[in-house]
Amino acid sequence: PKPIPPTTSLSASSCPLFDGSSDADISRAADILRKGIPVAFPTETVYGLGAIATDDAAVARIYEAKGRPSDNPLILHVADGEAGLKRFAKDGSVSDDARLLAKEFWPGPLSICVQSEPKELRGKRAVAGLATVVLRVPSHPVALKLLRALGPDTPVAAPSANVSGRPSPTRAKHVVDDLAHKGLIGGVVDGGEVGCSVGIESTIVDCSHAGGGLTILRPGGVTKEQIEACVGHPVLDAPAAPHPA
């Protein structure tokens, strides 16, 4: 990726910390994202490191900051689940199971994988060249404020805001300590007292199979039992190797 200009280069001691309760600070964080620089923000699961998913250079900074393999796709966060599915799902439609899950668990700690073929995502780093997309609507009020500031269906790619392999962050300070010294992020939105109540990553459920059936790609904040109770049929267990954070 292109280097961030010196005026926005960061160290752990100079990383901007935005107040998640301030509309002005949320607006500043949104402006940085629009300029193609990643920003960390709180969700109800863990802090995420976000970039607008259609901006390949910004997404490349996420992979670089985390040391994450580039063939590992990212979850796209949107403010409005219905608008996000309409924009990014293949032909704007999804399975009945996917709709049931979205209605039951969005906003919340469930990420839903669906078939996707919009031109704006084709070949983009965020989806790692796949014909599927993973979408989520977080429930954390600060995350929703930031996403709404960008637009209801603007996709923000955001894995956990940590170096891959290290513990996922649940406080703004964790993000600063782990990532700010790399000079690749534009700041951290502090969730303050509204912490990451779930404390583990979202569950990823694959609803993309043409013949139906669901597979848990990564266990997380929503249990297999909750998913099965929602859709009314068995769900395949997570694979032995968990989906990386």
PDB file of N, CA and C in Angstrom, residues 2 5 20 35 48 53 60 76 79 84 93 105 109 124 135 140-141 145-146 173 187 189 204 211-212 229:
ATOM      1  N   LYS A   2       0.261   2.364  -0.474  1.00  0.00           N
ATOM      2  CA  LYS A   2       0.968   3.635  -0.448  1.00  0.00           C
ATOM      3  C   LYS A   2       1.200   4.058   0.994  1.00  0.00           C
ATOM      4  N   PRO A   5       0.855   9.793   4.432  1.00  0.00           N
ATOM      5  CA  PRO A   5       1.661  11.015   4.503  1.00  0.00           C
ATOM      6  C   PRO A   5       2.148  11.280   5.920  1.00  0.00           C
ATOM      7  N   GLY A  20     -15.991   8.442  21.611  1.00  0.00           N
ATOM      8  CA  GLY A  20     -17.135   7.830  20.960  1.00  0.00           C
ATOM      9  C   GLY A  20     -18.464   8.458  21.336  1.00  0.00           C
ATOM     10  N   LYS A  35     -10.853   9.174   3.770  1.00  0.00           N
ATOM     11  CA  LYS A  35      -9.559   9.505   3.167  1.00  0.00           C
ATOM     12  C   LYS A  35      -8.688   8.272   2.921  1.00  0.00           C
ATOM     13  N   GLY A  48     -12.596  -3.354  16.444  1.00  0.00           N
ATOM     14  CA  GLY A  48     -12.275  -3.693  15.067  1.00  0.00           C
ATOM     15  C   GLY A  48     -11.392  -2.627  14.450  1.00  0.00           C
ATOM     16  N   ALA A  53     -14.540  -0.843   2.589  1.00  0.00           N
ATOM     17  CA  ALA A  53     -14.189  -2.106   1.945  1.00  0.00           C
ATOM     18  C   ALA A  53     -13.884  -1.974   0.453  1.00  0.00           C
ATOM     19  N   ALA A  60      -5.568  -2.737   2.331  1.00  0.00           N
ATOM     20  CA  ALA A  60      -4.204  -3.277   2.370  1.00  0.00           C
ATOM     21  C   ALA A  60      -3.496  -2.862   3.650  1.00  0.00           C
ATOM     22  N   LEU A  76     -17.553  -7.468   6.538  1.00  0.00           N
ATOM     23  CA  LEU A  76     -17.989  -6.121   6.189  1.00  0.00           C
ATOM     24  C   LEU A  76     -19.110  -5.698   7.138  1.00  0.00           C
ATOM     25  N   ALA A  79     -24.424  -0.343   8.677  1.00  0.00           N
ATOM     26  CA  ALA A  79     -25.359   0.195   9.664  1.00  0.00           C
ATOM     27  C   ALA A  79     -26.754  -0.382   9.493  1.00  0.00           C
ATOM     28  N   GLY A  84     -27.649  -3.475   3.371  1.00  0.00           N
ATOM     29  CA  GLY A  84     -26.398  -4.150   3.064  1.00  0.00           C
ATOM     30  C   GLY A  84     -26.610  -5.418   2.270  1.00  0.00           C
ATOM     31  N   SER A  93     -30.719 -10.892  -3.158  1.00  0.00           N
ATOM     32  CA  SER A  93     -31.573 -11.793  -2.384  1.00  0.00           C
ATOM     33  C   SER A  93     -30.725 -12.820  -1.646  1.00  0.00           C
ATOM     34  N   PHE A 105     -30.739 -11.805  14.970  1.00  0.00           N
ATOM     35  CA  PHE A 105     -29.460 -11.494  15.630  1.00  0.00           C
ATOM     36  C   PHE A 105     -28.818 -10.179  15.209  1.00  0.00           C
ATOM     37  N   PRO A 109     -23.804  -9.999  17.513  1.00  0.00           N
ATOM     38  CA  PRO A 109     -22.525 -10.671  17.258  1.00  0.00           C
ATOM     39  C   PRO A 109     -22.613 -11.868  16.319  1.00  0.00           C
ATOM     40  N   LYS A 124     -11.719  -7.292  -5.089  1.00  0.00           N
ATOM     41  CA  LYS A 124     -11.251  -6.440  -3.992  1.00  0.00           C
ATOM     42  C   LYS A 124     -10.568  -7.270  -2.908  1.00  0.00           C
ATOM     43  N   LEU A 135     -21.258 -10.374   6.053  1.00  0.00           N
ATOM     44  CA  LEU A 135     -21.818  -9.105   6.520  1.00  0.00           C
ATOM     45  C   LEU A 135     -22.215  -9.186   7.996  1.00  0.00           C
ATOM     46  N   HIS A 140     -23.067  -2.320  19.095  1.00  0.00           N
ATOM     47  CA  HIS A 140     -22.454  -1.302  19.948  1.00  0.00           C
ATOM     48  C   HIS A 140     -22.882   0.089  19.454  1.00  0.00           C
ATOM     49  N   PRO A 141     -23.384   0.946  20.343  1.00  0.00           N
ATOM     50  CA  PRO A 141     -23.888   2.253  19.900  1.00  0.00           C
ATOM     51  C   PRO A 141     -22.836   3.118  19.220  1.00  0.00           C
ATOM     52  N   LYS A 145     -23.035   4.516  15.369  1.00  0.00           N
ATOM     53  CA  LYS A 145     -22.915   5.948  15.072  1.00  0.00           C
ATOM     54  C   LYS A 145     -21.893   6.192  13.970  1.00  0.00           C
ATOM     55  N   LEU A 146     -20.763   5.503  14.056  1.00  0.00           N
ATOM     56  CA  LEU A 146     -19.719   5.681  13.049  1.00  0.00           C
ATOM     57  C   LEU A 146     -20.182   5.168  11.693  1.00  0.00           C
ATOM     58  N   LYS A 173      -7.074   1.282  24.793  1.00  0.00           N
ATOM     59  CA  LYS A 173      -5.653   1.243  25.122  1.00  0.00           C
ATOM     60  C   LYS A 173      -4.986  -0.003  24.541  1.00  0.00           C
ATOM     61  N   GLY A 187      -6.263   6.459  13.973  1.00  0.00           N
ATOM     62  CA  GLY A 187      -6.785   6.782  15.289  1.00  0.00           C
ATOM     63  C   GLY A 187      -7.641   5.657  15.833  1.00  0.00           C
ATOM     64  N   VAL A 189     -11.337   5.089  18.024  1.00  0.00           N
ATOM     65  CA  VAL A 189     -12.546   5.623  18.639  1.00  0.00           C
ATOM     66  C   VAL A 189     -12.739   4.905  19.967  1.00  0.00           C
ATOM     67  N   ILE A 204     -19.424 -16.663  12.768  1.00  0.00           N
ATOM     68  CA  ILE A 204     -19.610 -16.565  11.319  1.00  0.00           C
ATOM     69  C   ILE A 204     -20.364 -17.803  10.857  1.00  0.00           C
ATOM     70  N   GLY A 211     -27.608 -25.339  -2.277  1.00  0.00           N
ATOM     71  CA  GLY A 211     -28.579 -26.360  -1.908  1.00  0.00           C
ATOM     72  C   GLY A 211     -29.133 -26.203  -0.507  1.00  0.00           C
ATOM     73  N   GLY A 212     -28.823 -25.098   0.152  1.00  0.00           N
ATOM     74  CA  GLY A 212     -29.265 -24.888   1.522  1.00  0.00           C
ATOM     75  C   GLY A 212     -28.291 -25.497   2.505  1.00  0.00           C
ATOM     76  N   ALA A 229     -32.042 -23.049  16.922  1.00  0.00           N
ATOM     77  CA  ALA A 229     -33.369 -22.689  17.412  1.00  0.00           C
ATOM     78  C   ALA A 229     -34.031 -21.665  16.495  1.00  0.00           C
TER      79      ALA A 229
END
